[in-house]
Amino acid sequence: LGVMVMACLVLTAALAIPGASTDGECAAEDAPPAVVRRGAQVERQNATRSAFLHAWRSYATYAWGQDEVNPVSRLAVSSFGMGLTLVDSLDTMHLMGLSEEFAAAVAWVRTRLRFGEQEEINVFEVTIRVLGGLLSAYELSGERSVLDAADELGQRLVFAFDSPTGLPYGTVGLKSRKRYNPTWSRGASTVAEVATLQVEFRALSRHTRKPVYEAVAQRVMAHLREMSRPSALPRGLYPTMISPVSGEFASSDLTLGARADSAYEYLLKQWLMSSRTDSRVAQMYTESVAAITAHLVREGGLARCANCTYIGRWNFRTKRYEDKMDHLVCFVPGMLALGAHSGIHGVRGGAAARATMALAEQLMETCYRMYSDQPTGLAPEIAELREGTSRVAADSGARHNLLRPETVESLFVLWWVTGDEKYRDWGWHIFVAFERLCRLQDGGYSGLKDVTDRHGGGHNGKMESFFLAETLKYLWLLFGDGTEVPLDEYVFNTEAHPLGTFDASAFTSAAPPKRR
C-alpha cells in the first residue's frame, strides 16, 4: 500500500481520537463526495425473498422447532436444542415483511423455547445466533416475550465468565453448570470466543437495565488492553487462542479467519455501539488495522493470482507465512469500508481513510474472485494463492462450500458506502450460482462438496442457520434501496442481526429504544 499510506494508518492508530484530523499528508484534502445509491432492484430483491421462503418452508415442514434441517435427507438435525434456524431467522422474516411466518415463530419462542437443559453448547455460537437473534427481533418488533427469552438466556450464560481472569470458557452445560474448553484446545478459549460477545451483552444490559451483562463482557476488553504481550507480537494483533485460567495467549498463530475473525470486527462495532464515544476500543481497532496492513496483507505479484491483494496466515514467532485465505476472512472488506466511512480513522476525506477504503476495495475484488475463478461460480472454504497461476484457487483440502455469508456481507457494505453498482452485480452472480447448484426441489438449499467440479461434486446436506440469517438477508439488503437497515443507525452483529446504536438514556425495560 506504500510508505505514505502505512504512515497515515500508523499515525491514526497512535492518535486514536475518532474523528480527529491529522496534519500534513494525512489531513483531509476535500470533503468526501455524497454517496449516491440507486433505488431498489425489485426483481432481484424479490428473488432473494423467494429463496428465503423456499429455505424456510423446508425447515418449517421437516424440522419445525429443531435446530436445522438436512436439505438432502429432509430430516431434522439437533445440535443446540434451541430451535436454532427459527430463532436465527426471526429478524430476516420481519425485515422481509413475512408477518405470518414471523408471528408463528414468535409464538414458538413464547410457548416452547426454554433454557436450562442444554449441554455442551458453545457460548460464542449461542450468543451470536440465539441471543443476537432474540435481541434483534425484539428491537424490530417490540415483542416483549422475545426480550424475556433473551434475558433468561443471558442469565444462564453469565457463569461462563467465572474464571480466574474473567475470560469466558468456550463451552458450557446449562443443566450441569459445567464450563470448560474442549481437549483439542488444551484448555484455551479462542480469541473470537472471548471477544465476540460484547455487542450482544451490551444490548442486553441496556434493554433489561441489568448492568451485569455488559460488565462481564467489558472485563474481557479490559484484560485484552492491559495484559502483558510477547515482545515479538505486534500490537493490535491477537493470536487465535487465549487461556481463561492464566489470561495469556496460548498460540502464536495470527489470522483473520477461523478462531480470531470476529474479535477484530467487534472492536469497530463496539465503538459504533457506543455512539462513537469509546476511545479505548477505537484505539484497539485502529492499531489492529495498522498491524493487519503491515503484517498480514500481501500482494500476489505477477506470479500469483494476477497481483491480487489478500490476507494470509502468519506465525509471529517462526515468521512463517501461509498464502491461504479463509472465506471467513471476507468480512474484512466490509469492516474496513465501514470503519473508513464512519470516521474512526479521522476525517473521512483524509489519506488514512482513503487508504483503508482502497484496501477494502482490493480485498473485495479478491473475495469475489474466490467465486468467479471457480467453475461453479461459488467459493471454496479456503482459497490458496499459488505461484504460477493467475487464478484464486481452491485449497485442495477445503474445496467445499457451506453457503457462507461473508462475501455478500462485504458486498452489501461496499455498495452502501460507495453506491457502486458493480457490487450488486457481483452479488447477483453469486445468488444465481446458489440457485443453479444449491437449490433442492423440496429440501431448501445445500452446500457443495467441491466447487472445482462444475457440477459442485454433490450436495453435502448442510443448510446452516446462517444461510437464512445472514447470506440471504445480506443479498436482500444489497438489492434494496439502502434504507431498510441504514448502517449509520444500526450495527450488525457477526450473525447479521441488526442492533441499534443509541444513547443509554434512550433505554427502557419495556419498549425498544428511540433512535438517535
Coordinates of C-alpha atoms in Angstrom, one line a residue:
L1 CA 0.0 0.0 0.0
G2 CA 3.0 2.3 0.1
V3 CA 5.1 4.0 2.7
M4 CA 2.9 7.1 3.0
V5 CA -0.3 5.0 3.3
M6 CA 1.3 3.0 6.1
A7 CA 2.5 6.1 7.8
C8 CA -1.0 7.5 7.8
L9 CA -2.5 4.3 9.2
V10 CA 0.1 4.1 12.0
L11 CA -0.3 7.8 12.8
T12 CA -4.1 7.5 13.0
A13 CA -3.7 4.4 15.3
A14 CA -1.3 6.4 17.5
L15 CA -3.7 9.3 17.8
A16 CA -6.7 7.0 18.5
I17 CA -9.1 10.0 18.5
P18 CA -12.1 9.1 16.4
G19 CA -13.0 12.0 14.1
A20 CA -9.8 13.9 14.7
S21 CA -7.9 15.2 11.7
T22 CA -4.2 14.8 11.2
D23 CA -1.6 17.2 9.9
G24 CA 0.2 17.2 6.5
E25 CA -0.4 14.3 4.1
C26 CA -2.9 12.6 6.4
A27 CA -5.2 15.6 6.6
A28 CA -8.4 15.7 4.6
E29 CA -7.9 17.4 1.3
D30 CA -11.6 17.6 0.3
A31 CA -14.9 16.6 1.8
P32 CA -15.8 13.1 0.5
P33 CA -18.5 13.1 -2.2
A34 CA -22.0 12.3 -1.1
V35 CA -22.9 8.6 -1.6
V36 CA -25.5 8.2 -4.4
R37 CA -27.3 4.9 -4.3
R38 CA -29.8 3.9 -7.0
G39 CA -33.1 2.6 -5.9
A40 CA -34.1 -0.9 -5.1
Q41 CA -33.6 -3.7 -7.7
V42 CA -37.1 -5.0 -7.1
E43 CA -36.9 -8.2 -9.2
R44 CA -33.6 -9.2 -7.6
Q45 CA -34.8 -8.4 -4.1
N46 CA -38.0 -10.4 -4.7
A47 CA -35.9 -13.3 -5.9
T48 CA -33.9 -13.4 -2.7
R49 CA -37.1 -13.2 -0.7
S50 CA -38.5 -16.2 -2.6
A51 CA -35.3 -18.0 -1.9
F52 CA -35.6 -17.4 1.8
L53 CA -39.2 -18.6 1.7
H54 CA -38.1 -21.8 -0.1
A55 CA -35.4 -22.4 2.6
W56 CA -37.7 -21.5 5.4
R57 CA -40.6 -23.8 4.3
S58 CA -38.2 -26.7 4.1
Y59 CA -37.2 -26.1 7.7
A60 CA -40.8 -25.5 8.8
T61 CA -42.1 -28.6 7.1
Y62 CA -39.4 -31.1 8.1
A63 CA -37.7 -29.7 11.2
W64 CA -40.0 -27.2 13.0
G65 CA -38.6 -26.3 16.4
Q66 CA -35.4 -28.3 15.8
D67 CA -32.1 -26.7 15.2
E68 CA -31.6 -27.4 11.5
V69 CA -32.9 -29.4 8.6
N70 CA -30.8 -31.7 6.4
P71 CA -31.9 -30.5 3.0
V72 CA -30.9 -33.8 1.3
S73 CA -32.5 -36.3 3.7
R74 CA -35.1 -33.8 4.9
L75 CA -34.6 -34.9 8.4
A76 CA -34.3 -32.7 11.5
V77 CA -30.9 -32.0 13.0
S78 CA -30.4 -31.3 16.7
S79 CA -27.3 -29.6 18.0
F80 CA -28.1 -26.7 20.3
G81 CA -31.6 -27.7 21.4
M82 CA -32.7 -24.1 20.9
G83 CA -34.7 -24.0 17.6
L84 CA -31.6 -22.5 16.0
T85 CA -32.8 -21.9 12.5
L86 CA -36.1 -20.5 13.8
V87 CA -34.5 -18.0 16.2
D88 CA -31.7 -17.1 13.8
S89 CA -34.3 -16.3 11.1
L90 CA -36.6 -14.1 13.1
D91 CA -35.3 -10.7 12.0
T92 CA -34.9 -11.8 8.4
M93 CA -38.6 -12.6 8.3
H94 CA -39.5 -9.3 9.9
L95 CA -37.4 -7.2 7.5
M96 CA -38.8 -9.1 4.5
G97 CA -42.4 -8.4 5.6
L98 CA -43.2 -12.1 6.2
S99 CA -45.6 -11.3 9.0
E100 CA -47.4 -14.7 9.2
E101 CA -44.1 -16.6 9.4
F102 CA -42.7 -14.2 11.9
A103 CA -45.8 -14.4 14.1
A104 CA -45.7 -18.2 14.1
A105 CA -42.1 -18.3 15.0
V106 CA -42.5 -15.7 17.9
A107 CA -45.4 -17.9 19.2
W108 CA -43.0 -20.9 19.3
V109 CA -40.4 -18.8 21.2
R110 CA -43.1 -17.7 23.7
T111 CA -44.5 -21.1 24.3
R112 CA -41.8 -23.6 23.6
L113 CA -38.3 -22.1 23.9
R114 CA -36.8 -22.9 27.3
F115 CA -33.2 -22.8 28.5
G116 CA -31.7 -24.9 31.2
E117 CA -31.4 -28.4 29.9
Q118 CA -29.0 -27.9 27.1
E119 CA -25.5 -29.4 27.4
E120 CA -22.2 -29.0 25.5
I121 CA -23.2 -25.7 23.9
N122 CA -20.7 -23.2 22.5
V123 CA -21.1 -19.8 24.3
F124 CA -19.9 -17.8 21.2
E125 CA -22.3 -19.5 18.8
V126 CA -25.3 -19.3 21.2
T127 CA -24.6 -15.6 21.8
I128 CA -24.3 -14.5 18.2
R129 CA -27.1 -16.7 16.8
V130 CA -29.6 -17.1 19.6
L131 CA -29.1 -14.2 21.9
G132 CA -28.4 -11.8 19.0
G133 CA -31.4 -13.1 17.1
L134 CA -33.7 -12.6 20.0
L135 CA -32.4 -9.1 20.7
S136 CA -32.7 -8.0 17.1
A137 CA -36.2 -9.4 16.8
Y138 CA -37.2 -7.5 19.9
E139 CA -35.8 -4.3 18.6
L140 CA -37.6 -4.6 15.3
S141 CA -40.9 -5.8 16.7
G142 CA -41.2 -4.8 20.3
E143 CA -42.3 -8.3 21.2
R144 CA -41.7 -8.4 25.0
S145 CA -41.7 -12.3 25.1
V146 CA -38.7 -12.3 22.8
L147 CA -36.7 -10.0 25.2
D148 CA -37.8 -12.1 28.1
A149 CA -36.3 -15.1 26.4
A150 CA -33.1 -13.2 25.7
D151 CA -32.9 -12.2 29.4
E152 CA -33.3 -15.8 30.5
L153 CA -30.6 -16.9 28.1
G154 CA -28.2 -14.2 29.3
Q155 CA -28.8 -15.2 32.9
R156 CA -27.9 -18.8 32.0
L157 CA -24.7 -17.9 30.2
V158 CA -23.1 -15.5 32.6
F159 CA -21.5 -18.2 34.7
A160 CA -19.2 -19.0 31.6
F161 CA -17.2 -15.9 32.7
D162 CA -16.5 -17.3 36.1
S163 CA -12.8 -17.9 35.6
P164 CA -9.6 -16.6 37.3
T165 CA -9.2 -13.9 34.7
G166 CA -12.8 -13.1 33.8
L167 CA -12.3 -14.6 30.3
P168 CA -15.1 -16.9 29.4
Y169 CA -14.8 -20.6 28.8
G170 CA -15.9 -21.7 25.3
T171 CA -18.3 -24.5 26.2
V172 CA -20.9 -24.8 28.9
G173 CA -23.6 -27.2 30.2
L174 CA -26.7 -25.3 31.3
K175 CA -28.0 -28.2 33.3
S176 CA -24.7 -29.4 34.8
R177 CA -23.3 -25.9 35.2
K178 CA -20.0 -27.1 33.8
R179 CA -17.8 -24.7 32.0
Y180 CA -14.8 -25.9 30.1
N181 CA -12.9 -25.9 26.8
P182 CA -12.5 -29.0 24.6
T183 CA -9.5 -31.2 24.9
W184 CA -8.1 -30.2 21.5
S185 CA -7.7 -26.6 22.7
R186 CA -5.6 -27.7 25.7
G187 CA -7.8 -25.6 28.0
A188 CA -7.7 -22.4 26.0
S189 CA -10.6 -20.4 24.5
T190 CA -10.4 -19.0 21.0
V191 CA -9.9 -15.2 20.9
A192 CA -13.1 -15.0 18.9
E193 CA -15.0 -16.8 21.6
V194 CA -13.9 -14.3 24.3
A195 CA -14.1 -11.1 22.2
T196 CA -17.3 -11.6 20.2
L197 CA -19.8 -11.3 23.0
Q198 CA -19.6 -7.6 23.8
V199 CA -22.2 -6.2 21.3
E200 CA -24.9 -8.6 22.4
F201 CA -24.2 -8.4 26.1
R202 CA -24.2 -4.6 25.9
A203 CA -27.5 -4.5 24.1
L204 CA -29.0 -7.0 26.6
S205 CA -27.9 -4.8 29.6
R206 CA -29.4 -1.7 28.1
H207 CA -32.7 -3.3 27.3
T208 CA -33.1 -5.1 30.6
R209 CA -31.4 -2.4 32.7
K210 CA -29.2 -5.1 34.2
P211 CA -25.6 -3.9 34.1
V212 CA -24.1 -7.4 34.9
Y213 CA -24.2 -8.5 31.2
E214 CA -22.2 -5.5 29.9
A215 CA -19.9 -5.7 33.0
V216 CA -18.7 -9.3 32.4
A217 CA -18.2 -8.6 28.7
Q218 CA -16.2 -5.5 29.3
R219 CA -13.9 -7.2 31.7
V220 CA -12.7 -9.2 28.7
M221 CA -11.9 -6.0 26.8
A222 CA -10.0 -4.6 29.9
H223 CA -8.0 -7.7 30.0
L224 CA -7.1 -7.6 26.3
R225 CA -6.0 -3.9 26.7
E226 CA -3.9 -4.4 29.9
M227 CA -2.4 -7.9 29.6
S228 CA 1.3 -8.5 29.0
R229 CA 2.1 -9.4 25.4
P230 CA 5.1 -11.3 24.0
S231 CA 7.7 -8.8 22.8
A232 CA 7.6 -10.3 19.2
L233 CA 3.8 -9.9 18.9
P234 CA 2.9 -6.7 17.1
R235 CA 0.5 -4.5 19.0
G236 CA -3.0 -4.8 17.5
L237 CA -2.8 -8.4 16.6
Y238 CA -4.4 -11.2 18.7
P239 CA -3.3 -14.8 18.4
T240 CA -6.0 -17.4 17.9
M241 CA -6.0 -18.9 21.4
I242 CA -6.1 -17.5 25.0
S243 CA -6.3 -19.2 28.4
P244 CA -9.1 -18.2 30.7
V245 CA -7.0 -19.5 33.6
S246 CA -3.7 -17.8 33.0
G247 CA -5.0 -15.0 30.8
E248 CA -2.1 -15.5 28.4
F249 CA -2.1 -16.2 24.7
A250 CA -1.8 -19.9 24.0
S251 CA -0.9 -19.7 20.4
S252 CA 1.5 -17.9 18.0
D253 CA -0.9 -18.2 15.0
L254 CA -2.4 -15.0 13.6
T255 CA -5.2 -14.9 11.1
L256 CA -8.4 -13.1 10.3
G257 CA -10.1 -16.4 9.6
A258 CA -11.3 -19.1 12.0
R259 CA -10.9 -18.6 15.7
A260 CA -10.0 -14.9 15.5
D261 CA -12.0 -13.2 12.8
S262 CA -14.9 -11.6 14.6
A263 CA -12.7 -10.4 17.5
Y264 CA -11.4 -7.7 15.2
E265 CA -14.8 -7.0 13.7
Y266 CA -16.2 -6.3 17.2
L267 CA -13.6 -3.7 18.0
L268 CA -15.1 -1.5 15.4
K269 CA -18.7 -2.4 16.2
Q270 CA -18.3 -1.8 19.9
W271 CA -17.2 1.8 19.0
L272 CA -20.2 2.2 16.8
M273 CA -22.5 0.8 19.5
S274 CA -21.1 3.4 21.9
S275 CA -22.3 6.2 19.6
R276 CA -18.7 6.5 18.6
T277 CA -17.6 7.7 22.0
D278 CA -15.5 4.7 23.4
S279 CA -11.9 5.9 22.5
R280 CA -10.4 2.9 24.2
V281 CA -11.9 0.4 21.8
A282 CA -11.3 2.9 18.9
Q283 CA -7.6 2.8 19.7
M284 CA -7.6 -1.0 19.7
Y285 CA -9.3 -1.1 16.3
T286 CA -7.0 1.4 14.6
E287 CA -3.9 -0.3 16.0
S288 CA -5.3 -3.6 14.6
V289 CA -5.9 -2.1 11.1
A290 CA -2.3 -0.8 11.0
A291 CA -0.9 -4.1 12.2
I292 CA -3.0 -6.2 9.8
T293 CA -1.9 -4.0 6.9
A294 CA 1.8 -4.3 7.9
H295 CA 2.0 -8.0 8.7
L296 CA -0.9 -9.9 7.2
V297 CA -1.8 -8.2 3.9
R298 CA 0.1 -9.4 0.8
E299 CA 0.0 -8.7 -2.9
G300 CA 0.4 -11.7 -5.3
G301 CA 2.7 -10.0 -7.8
L302 CA 2.9 -11.2 -11.4
A303 CA 3.4 -14.8 -10.5
R304 CA 0.5 -15.2 -8.1
C305 CA -3.3 -14.6 -8.6
A306 CA -2.7 -11.7 -11.1
N307 CA -1.3 -9.5 -8.3
C308 CA -4.4 -9.8 -6.2
T309 CA -4.4 -8.4 -2.6
Y310 CA -5.1 -11.0 0.1
I311 CA -4.8 -11.7 3.8
G312 CA -2.9 -14.9 4.8
R313 CA -1.8 -16.6 8.0
W314 CA 1.3 -15.7 10.0
N315 CA 3.1 -17.2 12.9
F316 CA 4.7 -14.3 14.8
R317 CA 7.3 -16.5 16.4
T318 CA 8.5 -18.6 13.5
K319 CA 7.7 -15.8 10.9
R320 CA 6.1 -18.4 8.7
Y321 CA 3.5 -17.0 6.3
E322 CA 0.9 -19.1 4.6
D323 CA -0.6 -17.9 1.3
K324 CA -4.1 -19.1 2.2
M325 CA -7.2 -17.1 2.8
D326 CA -10.3 -18.5 4.5
H327 CA -13.6 -17.5 3.1
L328 CA -14.3 -16.3 6.6
V329 CA -11.7 -13.5 6.0
C330 CA -14.1 -11.9 3.5
F331 CA -15.8 -10.0 6.2
V332 CA -12.7 -7.7 6.2
P333 CA -13.5 -5.6 3.2
G334 CA -16.9 -4.6 4.7
M335 CA -15.3 -4.0 8.1
L336 CA -12.6 -1.7 6.6
A337 CA -15.1 0.1 4.4
L338 CA -17.5 0.7 7.3
G339 CA -14.6 2.0 9.5
A340 CA -13.4 4.4 6.9
H341 CA -16.9 5.6 6.2
S342 CA -17.7 6.0 9.9
G343 CA -14.7 8.3 10.7
I344 CA -12.7 6.0 13.0
H345 CA -9.5 6.8 11.1
G346 CA -10.1 10.5 11.2
V347 CA -11.9 12.8 8.8
R348 CA -13.5 10.7 6.0
G349 CA -11.7 12.5 3.3
G350 CA -8.2 12.1 4.9
A351 CA -5.5 9.9 3.5
A352 CA -5.7 7.3 6.2
A353 CA -9.4 6.8 5.5
R354 CA -8.9 6.8 1.7
A355 CA -6.1 4.2 2.1
T356 CA -8.2 2.0 4.2
M357 CA -11.0 2.3 1.7
A358 CA -8.7 1.4 -1.2
L359 CA -7.6 -1.7 0.7
A360 CA -11.2 -2.7 1.3
E361 CA -11.9 -2.4 -2.4
Q362 CA -8.8 -4.5 -3.3
L363 CA -9.7 -7.3 -0.9
M364 CA -13.3 -7.2 -2.1
E365 CA -12.2 -8.0 -5.6
T366 CA -10.2 -10.9 -4.3
C367 CA -13.1 -12.3 -2.3
Y368 CA -15.4 -12.0 -5.4
R369 CA -12.7 -13.8 -7.4
M370 CA -12.9 -16.7 -4.9
Y371 CA -16.3 -17.2 -6.6
S372 CA -15.7 -16.1 -10.2
D373 CA -12.5 -18.1 -10.6
Q374 CA -14.2 -21.4 -9.8
P375 CA -16.1 -23.5 -12.4
T376 CA -19.2 -23.4 -10.2
G377 CA -19.1 -19.7 -9.6
L378 CA -19.1 -20.5 -5.9
A379 CA -16.2 -20.1 -3.4
P380 CA -14.3 -22.8 -1.6
E381 CA -14.0 -22.8 2.2
I382 CA -10.3 -21.8 1.8
A383 CA -8.5 -20.2 -1.1
E384 CA -4.9 -20.8 -1.9
L385 CA -2.8 -18.1 -3.6
R386 CA -0.4 -20.2 -5.6
E387 CA 2.7 -19.2 -7.6
G388 CA 2.3 -19.9 -11.3
T389 CA -1.4 -19.3 -11.7
S390 CA -3.4 -16.2 -12.2
R391 CA -6.5 -17.7 -10.6
V392 CA -7.6 -17.5 -7.0
A393 CA -7.5 -21.3 -6.5
A394 CA -9.3 -23.6 -4.1
D395 CA -7.2 -25.2 -1.4
S396 CA -7.0 -28.9 -2.1
G397 CA -8.3 -29.8 1.4
A398 CA -11.1 -27.3 1.5
R399 CA -12.9 -27.3 -1.8
H400 CA -16.4 -27.4 -0.2
N401 CA -18.9 -24.5 0.0
L402 CA -21.1 -24.0 3.1
L403 CA -23.3 -21.2 1.8
R404 CA -21.3 -18.8 3.8
P405 CA -22.3 -15.1 4.1
E406 CA -19.0 -13.1 4.5
T407 CA -18.5 -12.1 0.8
V408 CA -22.1 -10.9 0.3
E409 CA -21.9 -9.1 3.6
S410 CA -19.0 -7.1 2.4
L411 CA -20.6 -6.6 -1.0
F412 CA -23.6 -5.0 0.8
V413 CA -21.4 -2.7 3.0
L414 CA -19.2 -1.7 0.0
W415 CA -22.3 -0.9 -2.1
W416 CA -23.9 1.0 0.8
V417 CA -20.8 3.0 1.4
T418 CA -19.9 3.7 -2.2
G419 CA -23.1 3.3 -4.3
D420 CA -21.0 1.4 -6.9
E421 CA -23.4 -0.9 -8.8
K422 CA -20.7 -3.4 -9.6
Y423 CA -21.1 -4.8 -6.1
R424 CA -24.8 -5.5 -6.7
D425 CA -23.9 -7.3 -10.0
W426 CA -21.3 -9.4 -8.2
G427 CA -23.8 -10.3 -5.6
W428 CA -26.4 -11.3 -8.2
H429 CA -23.9 -13.6 -9.9
I430 CA -23.3 -15.3 -6.6
F431 CA -27.0 -15.6 -6.0
V432 CA -27.6 -17.1 -9.4
A433 CA -24.9 -19.7 -8.7
F434 CA -26.6 -20.7 -5.4
E435 CA -29.9 -21.1 -7.3
R436 CA -28.4 -23.1 -10.1
L437 CA -26.4 -25.6 -8.0
C438 CA -27.5 -25.5 -4.3
R439 CA -31.3 -25.3 -4.6
L440 CA -33.1 -28.5 -4.0
Q441 CA -36.7 -29.0 -5.2
D442 CA -38.2 -29.9 -1.8
G443 CA -35.3 -29.5 0.7
G444 CA -34.2 -25.9 0.7
Y445 CA -30.6 -25.3 -0.2
S446 CA -27.5 -27.4 0.3
G447 CA -23.8 -26.7 0.4
L448 CA -21.5 -28.3 -2.2
K449 CA -18.7 -30.8 -1.8
D450 CA -16.3 -29.5 -4.5
V451 CA -16.6 -26.1 -6.1
T452 CA -13.8 -27.0 -8.6
D453 CA -16.2 -29.6 -10.2
R454 CA -18.5 -27.7 -12.5
H455 CA -21.5 -29.6 -11.0
G456 CA -20.4 -29.0 -7.5
G457 CA -19.3 -32.5 -6.6
G458 CA -22.6 -33.3 -5.0
H459 CA -24.5 -31.8 -2.1
N460 CA -23.2 -32.0 1.5
G461 CA -26.5 -32.0 3.2
K462 CA -25.8 -28.8 5.2
M463 CA -28.1 -25.8 5.4
E464 CA -26.7 -23.9 8.3
S465 CA -28.9 -21.4 10.1
F466 CA -26.6 -18.6 8.9
F467 CA -27.8 -19.1 5.3
L468 CA -31.2 -17.8 6.3
A469 CA -29.9 -15.4 9.0
E470 CA -27.0 -13.9 7.0
T471 CA -26.5 -14.9 3.4
L472 CA -30.0 -14.3 2.1
K473 CA -30.5 -11.3 4.4
Y474 CA -27.4 -9.5 3.1
L475 CA -28.3 -10.3 -0.5
W476 CA -31.9 -8.9 0.0
L477 CA -30.4 -5.8 1.5
L478 CA -27.9 -5.5 -1.3
F479 CA -30.7 -5.3 -3.8
G480 CA -32.7 -2.9 -1.6
D481 CA -32.6 0.9 -1.6
G482 CA -30.3 1.2 1.4
T483 CA -32.9 2.4 3.9
E484 CA -34.0 -0.9 5.2
V485 CA -31.2 -1.1 7.7
P486 CA -29.1 2.1 7.5
L487 CA -25.6 1.5 8.6
D488 CA -25.3 4.8 10.4
E489 CA -28.1 3.8 12.7
Y490 CA -27.6 0.1 13.2
V491 CA -24.7 -2.3 13.9
F492 CA -24.9 -5.9 12.6
N493 CA -23.6 -8.5 14.9
T494 CA -21.4 -11.1 13.4
E495 CA -24.5 -13.2 12.6
A496 CA -26.2 -10.3 10.7
H497 CA -28.6 -9.4 13.5
P498 CA -29.1 -5.6 13.4
L499 CA -28.9 -3.8 16.7
G500 CA -29.5 -0.1 17.1
T501 CA -26.9 2.4 18.1
F502 CA -28.3 4.7 20.7
D503 CA -27.6 6.5 23.9
A504 CA -28.1 4.8 27.3
S505 CA -30.7 7.3 28.2
A506 CA -32.9 6.1 25.4
F507 CA -33.4 2.6 27.0
T508 CA -36.4 1.5 28.9
S509 CA -37.2 -2.0 30.2
A510 CA -40.5 -2.2 28.3
A511 CA -40.0 -0.8 24.8
P512 CA -37.5 -0.7 22.0
P513 CA -35.1 2.3 22.2
K514 CA -35.6 5.5 20.5
R515 CA -33.1 6.1 17.7
R516 CA -30.6 8.9 17.9

